[in-house]
mmCIF file of C-alpha atoms in Angstrom:
data_model
loop_
_atom_site.group_PDB
_atom_site.id
_atom_site.type_symbol
_atom_site.label_atom_id
_atom_site.label_comp_id
_atom_site.label_asym_id
_atom_site.label_seq_id
_atom_site.Cartn_x
_atom_site.Cartn_y
_atom_site.Cartn_z
ATOM 1 C CA ASP A 22 0.118 -0.072 0.039
ATOM 2 C CA GLY A 23 2.881 2.257 -0.436
ATOM 3 C CA ARG A 24 4.024 2.389 3.089
ATOM 4 C CA PRO A 25 7.863 2.034 3.940
ATOM 5 C CA VAL A 26 8.974 -1.212 5.366
ATOM 6 C CA HIS A 27 11.689 -1.667 8.124
ATOM 7 C CA LEU A 28 13.306 -4.921 8.577
ATOM 8 C CA HIS A 29 14.755 -5.361 11.865
ATOM 9 C CA GLY A 30 17.088 -8.068 13.167
ATOM 10 C CA VAL A 31 18.189 -9.612 16.407
ATOM 11 C CA SER A 32 20.907 -12.093 15.211
ATOM 12 C CA LEU A 33 23.355 -10.617 13.072
ATOM 13 C CA ASN A 34 25.973 -10.671 16.057
ATOM 14 C CA LEU A 35 27.496 -7.305 15.198
ATOM 15 C CA GLY A 36 29.230 -7.286 18.573
ATOM 16 C CA GLY A 37 30.512 -10.816 18.443
ATOM 17 C CA HIS A 38 33.702 -12.257 17.074
ATOM 18 C CA GLY A 39 32.384 -14.974 14.825
ATOM 19 C CA GLU A 40 32.312 -14.422 11.119
ATOM 20 C CA LEU A 41 29.516 -12.517 9.632
ATOM 21 C CA SER A 42 27.419 -14.606 7.361
ATOM 22 C CA PRO A 43 27.564 -13.377 3.784
ATOM 23 C CA GLY A 44 24.889 -15.747 2.481
ATOM 24 C CA PHE A 45 22.370 -14.370 5.158
ATOM 25 C CA LEU A 46 23.256 -10.533 4.399
ATOM 26 C CA ARG A 47 22.823 -11.342 0.576
ATOM 27 C CA SER A 48 19.402 -12.923 1.286
ATOM 28 C CA VAL A 49 18.503 -9.779 3.368
ATOM 29 C CA ALA A 50 19.570 -7.531 0.606
ATOM 30 C CA SER A 51 17.412 -9.536 -2.010
ATOM 31 C CA LEU A 52 14.415 -8.922 0.515
ATOM 32 C CA CYS A 53 15.008 -5.446 0.721
ATOM 33 C CA ASP A 54 14.926 -5.205 -2.942
ATOM 34 C CA GLU A 55 11.883 -7.135 -3.237
ATOM 35 C CA LEU A 56 10.079 -5.296 -0.730
ATOM 36 C CA GLY A 57 10.804 -1.944 -2.696
ATOM 37 C CA GLY A 58 13.958 -0.585 -0.848
ATOM 38 C CA ALA A 59 13.087 -1.671 2.543
ATOM 39 C CA THR A 60 15.613 -0.304 5.259
ATOM 40 C CA TYR A 61 17.341 -2.948 7.651
ATOM 41 C CA SER A 62 18.758 -2.595 11.103
ATOM 42 C CA ASP A 63 19.986 -4.866 13.930
ATOM 43 C CA HIS A 64 21.370 -4.406 17.372
ATOM 44 C CA LEU A 65 24.673 -3.051 18.661
ATOM 45 C CA ALA A 66 25.334 -6.133 20.727
ATOM 46 C CA ALA A 67 26.716 -9.587 20.445
ATOM 47 C CA SER A 68 24.365 -12.508 19.985
ATOM 48 C CA GLY A 69 26.475 -15.689 19.849
ATOM 49 C CA ASP A 70 29.453 -16.784 18.015
ATOM 50 C CA ALA A 71 29.554 -20.430 17.856
ATOM 51 C CA HIS A 72 25.758 -20.820 18.632
ATOM 52 C CA GLN A 73 22.986 -18.460 18.077
ATOM 53 C CA LEU A 74 21.909 -17.613 21.555
ATOM 54 C CA TYR A 75 18.923 -15.146 20.761
ATOM 55 C CA ASP A 76 19.846 -12.941 23.325
ATOM 56 C CA LEU A 77 21.837 -9.467 23.322
ATOM 57 C CA PHE A 78 24.982 -9.255 25.072
ATOM 58 C CA PRO A 79 27.030 -6.017 25.751
ATOM 59 C CA ILE A 80 30.082 -4.813 23.990
ATOM 60 C CA PRO A 81 32.854 -3.201 26.304
ATOM 61 C CA PHE A 82 32.711 0.466 25.997
ATOM 62 C CA THR A 83 36.249 0.936 24.761
ATOM 63 C CA ALA A 84 37.944 2.670 21.570
ATOM 64 C CA SER A 85 39.286 -0.594 20.477
ATOM 65 C CA GLU A 86 35.987 -2.333 20.597
ATOM 66 C CA ALA A 87 34.357 0.702 18.913
ATOM 67 C CA ARG A 88 36.715 0.262 16.049
ATOM 68 C CA ARG A 89 36.477 -3.523 15.869
ATOM 69 C CA VAL A 90 32.619 -3.428 15.824
ATOM 70 C CA ALA A 91 32.564 -0.554 13.232
ATOM 71 C CA ASP A 92 34.811 -2.587 10.846
ATOM 72 C CA ARG A 93 32.213 -5.366 11.058
ATOM 73 C CA ILE A 94 29.298 -3.032 10.514
ATOM 74 C CA ALA A 95 31.222 -1.430 7.526
ATOM 75 C CA ARG A 96 31.798 -5.175 6.145
ATOM 76 C CA ALA A 97 28.109 -5.850 6.608
ATOM 77 C CA GLN A 98 26.966 -2.756 4.484
ATOM 78 C CA ASP A 99 29.379 -3.624 1.796
ATOM 79 C CA ILE A 100 27.857 -7.139 1.600
ATOM 80 C CA LEU A 101 24.415 -5.578 1.759
ATOM 81 C CA GLY A 102 25.358 -2.989 -0.871
ATOM 82 C CA ARG A 103 23.467 -0.370 1.295
ATOM 83 C CA ARG A 104 23.555 1.483 4.471
ATOM 84 C CA MET A 105 22.077 -0.151 7.738
ATOM 85 C CA ALA A 106 21.039 1.134 11.113
ATOM 86 C CA ILE A 107 22.263 0.007 14.405
ATOM 87 C CA GLU A 108 20.157 0.000 17.443
ATOM 88 C CA ASN A 109 21.492 0.970 20.905
ATOM 89 C CA ALA A 110 20.868 -1.900 23.280
ATOM 90 C CA THR A 111 20.023 -2.319 27.038
ATOM 91 C CA TYR A 112 22.872 -3.690 29.142
ATOM 92 C CA TYR A 113 23.012 -4.926 32.623
ATOM 93 C CA THR A 114 26.625 -5.021 33.421
ATOM 94 C CA ASN A 115 29.523 -3.795 31.133
ATOM 95 C CA VAL A 116 33.197 -2.701 31.311
ATOM 96 C CA GLY A 117 35.198 -0.095 29.687
ATOM 97 C CA ASP A 118 36.428 3.629 29.983
ATOM 98 C CA MET A 119 33.899 5.342 27.547
ATOM 99 C CA ASP A 120 30.110 6.143 28.342
ATOM 100 C CA GLU A 121 27.296 4.772 26.380
ATOM 101 C CA MET A 122 26.845 7.809 23.921
ATOM 102 C CA SER A 123 30.477 8.206 23.385
ATOM 103 C CA PHE A 124 30.883 4.614 22.475
ATOM 104 C CA LEU A 125 27.690 4.837 20.093
ATOM 105 C CA LEU A 126 28.768 8.079 18.407
ATOM 106 C CA GLN A 127 32.239 6.516 17.600
ATOM 107 C CA VAL A 128 30.838 3.468 16.262
ATOM 108 C CA LEU A 129 28.501 5.622 13.977
ATOM 109 C CA ARG A 130 31.179 7.719 12.790
ATOM 110 C CA TRP A 131 33.800 4.924 11.992
ATOM 111 C CA ALA A 132 31.288 2.371 10.506
ATOM 112 C CA ASP A 133 29.535 5.354 8.676
ATOM 113 C CA CYS A 134 26.092 3.705 9.321
ATOM 114 C CA ASP A 135 22.740 4.895 10.541
ATOM 115 C CA LEU A 136 20.916 4.736 13.880
ATOM 116 C CA LEU A 137 17.772 3.261 14.978
ATOM 117 C CA LEU A 138 17.432 5.067 18.309
ATOM 118 C CA ASP A 139 15.619 3.285 21.225
ATOM 119 C CA LEU A 140 14.754 5.804 23.822
ATOM 120 C CA ASN A 141 13.548 3.110 26.218
ATOM 121 C CA ASN A 142 16.882 1.376 26.038
ATOM 122 C CA LEU A 143 18.781 4.708 26.901
ATOM 123 C CA GLU A 144 16.220 5.295 29.798
ATOM 124 C CA VAL A 145 16.614 1.855 31.189
ATOM 125 C CA ASN A 146 20.407 2.006 31.179
ATOM 126 C CA ARG A 147 20.239 5.486 32.874
ATOM 127 C CA LYS A 148 17.999 4.130 35.679
ATOM 128 C CA ASN A 149 20.291 1.181 36.315
ATOM 129 C CA HIS A 150 23.708 2.708 35.870
ATOM 130 C CA GLY A 151 23.427 6.353 36.299
ATOM 131 C CA GLY A 152 24.742 8.756 33.706
ATOM 132 C CA PRO A 153 23.300 11.807 31.784
ATOM 133 C CA SER A 154 19.525 12.460 31.585
ATOM 134 C CA LEU A 155 17.774 11.518 28.463
ATOM 135 C CA ALA A 156 17.660 15.174 27.470
ATOM 136 C CA SER A 157 21.432 15.310 27.637
ATOM 137 C CA SER A 158 21.749 12.167 25.582
ATOM 138 C CA LEU A 159 19.350 13.459 22.800
ATOM 139 C CA ALA A 160 21.428 16.658 22.746
ATOM 140 C CA GLN A 161 24.427 14.582 21.390
ATOM 141 C CA VAL A 162 22.407 12.630 18.563
ATOM 142 C CA PRO A 163 23.297 13.283 15.148
ATOM 143 C CA TRP A 164 19.812 13.487 13.884
ATOM 144 C CA GLU A 165 20.599 13.226 10.166
ATOM 145 C CA ARG A 166 21.679 9.516 10.830
ATOM 146 C CA VAL A 167 18.527 8.529 12.784
ATOM 147 C CA ARG A 168 16.120 6.367 10.866
ATOM 148 C CA TYR A 169 13.429 6.098 13.394
ATOM 149 C CA LEU A 170 12.883 5.445 17.043
ATOM 150 C CA HIS A 171 11.853 2.581 19.293
ATOM 151 C CA VAL A 172 10.004 3.018 22.451
ATOM 152 C CA ALA A 173 8.785 0.386 24.937
ATOM 153 C CA GLY A 174 7.763 -0.185 28.604
ATOM 154 C CA HIS A 175 10.044 -1.479 31.233
ATOM 155 C CA GLU A 176 9.464 -2.634 34.864
ATOM 156 C CA PHE A 177 11.445 -2.998 37.951
ATOM 157 C CA ASN A 178 12.588 -6.560 39.191
ATOM 158 C CA ASP A 179 12.765 -6.658 43.000
ATOM 159 C CA ARG A 180 14.968 -9.723 42.873
ATOM 160 C CA LEU A 181 17.637 -8.490 40.644
ATOM 161 C CA GLY A 182 17.222 -4.989 42.081
ATOM 162 C CA MET A 183 17.314 -3.395 38.319
ATOM 163 C CA HIS A 184 14.800 -2.115 35.803
ATOM 164 C CA ILE A 185 14.293 -4.774 32.948
ATOM 165 C CA ASP A 186 13.563 -4.083 29.268
ATOM 166 C CA THR A 187 10.535 -6.391 29.312
ATOM 167 C CA HIS A 188 8.513 -4.636 26.803
ATOM 168 C CA SER A 189 5.472 -5.433 28.785
ATOM 169 C CA GLU A 190 4.328 -2.124 30.216
ATOM 170 C CA PRO A 191 3.232 1.135 28.922
ATOM 171 C CA VAL A 192 6.061 3.626 27.766
ATOM 172 C CA ASP A 193 7.506 5.581 30.678
ATOM 173 C CA ALA A 194 5.979 9.071 30.842
ATOM 174 C CA SER A 195 9.317 10.977 30.357
ATOM 175 C CA THR A 196 10.258 8.601 27.428
ATOM 176 C CA ARG A 197 6.752 9.238 25.777
ATOM 177 C CA GLU A 198 7.251 13.045 25.995
ATOM 178 C CA TRP A 199 10.700 12.894 24.412
ATOM 179 C CA ALA A 200 9.596 10.593 21.679
ATOM 180 C CA ALA A 201 6.741 13.067 20.903
ATOM 181 C CA TRP A 202 9.201 16.055 21.057
ATOM 182 C CA VAL A 203 11.603 14.142 18.542
ATOM 183 C CA GLN A 204 8.605 13.753 16.042
ATOM 184 C CA ARG A 205 7.610 17.341 16.245
ATOM 185 C CA THR A 206 11.224 18.802 16.122
ATOM 186 C CA HIS A 207 13.011 16.123 13.904
ATOM 187 C CA GLY A 208 10.104 14.471 12.017
ATOM 188 C CA LYS A 209 11.353 10.813 13.160
ATOM 189 C CA PRO A 210 8.630 8.094 13.082
ATOM 190 C CA VAL A 211 8.378 6.040 16.302
ATOM 191 C CA LEU A 212 7.670 2.527 16.538
ATOM 192 C CA LEU A 213 6.058 1.090 19.638
ATOM 193 C CA GLU A 214 7.395 -2.266 20.864
ATOM 194 C CA TRP A 215 5.021 -4.377 23.058
ATOM 195 C CA ASP A 216 6.143 -8.163 23.270
ATOM 196 C CA ASN A 217 4.890 -9.479 26.399
ATOM 197 C CA ASP A 218 1.619 -9.081 28.400
ATOM 198 C CA VAL A 219 0.282 -7.630 25.389
ATOM 199 C CA PRO A 220 -2.968 -5.576 26.170
ATOM 200 C CA ASP A 221 -6.173 -5.112 24.354
ATOM 201 C CA LEU A 222 -6.459 -3.047 21.178
ATOM 202 C CA ALA A 223 -7.870 -0.114 22.945
ATOM 203 C CA ARG A 224 -4.983 0.250 25.316
ATOM 204 C CA ILE A 225 -2.504 -0.090 22.227
ATOM 205 C CA ASN A 226 -4.409 2.524 20.408
ATOM 206 C CA GLN A 227 -4.149 4.841 23.455
ATOM 207 C CA GLU A 228 -0.327 4.472 23.588
ATOM 208 C CA LEU A 229 -0.100 5.191 19.977
ATOM 209 C CA ALA A 230 -2.304 8.236 20.573
ATOM 210 C CA TRP A 231 -0.106 9.607 23.238
ATOM 211 C CA LEU A 232 3.101 9.006 21.256
ATOM 212 C CA GLY A 233 2.034 11.019 18.170
ATOM 213 C CA SER A 234 0.934 10.958 14.503
ATOM 214 C CA THR A 235 3.611 8.994 13.059
ATOM 215 C CA THR A 236 3.791 6.024 15.371
ATOM 216 C CA MET A 237 3.848 2.268 14.380
ATOM 217 C CA CYS A 238 3.228 -0.861 16.506
ATOM 218 C CA ALA A 239 5.028 -4.054 16.615
ATOM 219 C CA ALA A 240 3.737 -6.713 18.980
#
């Protein structure tokens, strides 16, 4: 019906050490062409080398790791024959001497790729590990590289003592407000993720209405 298609993956293993799969990437490129120039994105995280673990593991926030991962993204783009976007991921423990945004921006520059900006992931990381406010992080974003936004809900786990990116709750009020601001200011569309404890359609539509006019939903 003329609407843009956004392909989003969870298993490319951009942050891992195993070989990228040229066959898989060529298949993705063919699908993008078949769908009329669809965009493609995956996570700035590791997801398994010898075996696909279907989970997202953090990359150490160091300059050497930023260079290594940027080289992998550049190679993936060469095989795809097009630019891809990377999504900033949540992390529950990590090491390194860089903060999250500095690491992310370095990867974007060195790989010369685009960004799928997940506001919820930034907020979960801030709540768990401290650091700058969402407003301060957004002030550093190169908006010309941003394809679109992800937002979702998260919840606090008493046993772990951490906020968990569950995609099972309404979007945090502050995150919702910033998503609406990005739409107004930069014209970026927003995708609502709701993967667990999915509510009825009325509640989903309410969330979409709060987020703004250019919002999509993935459940």
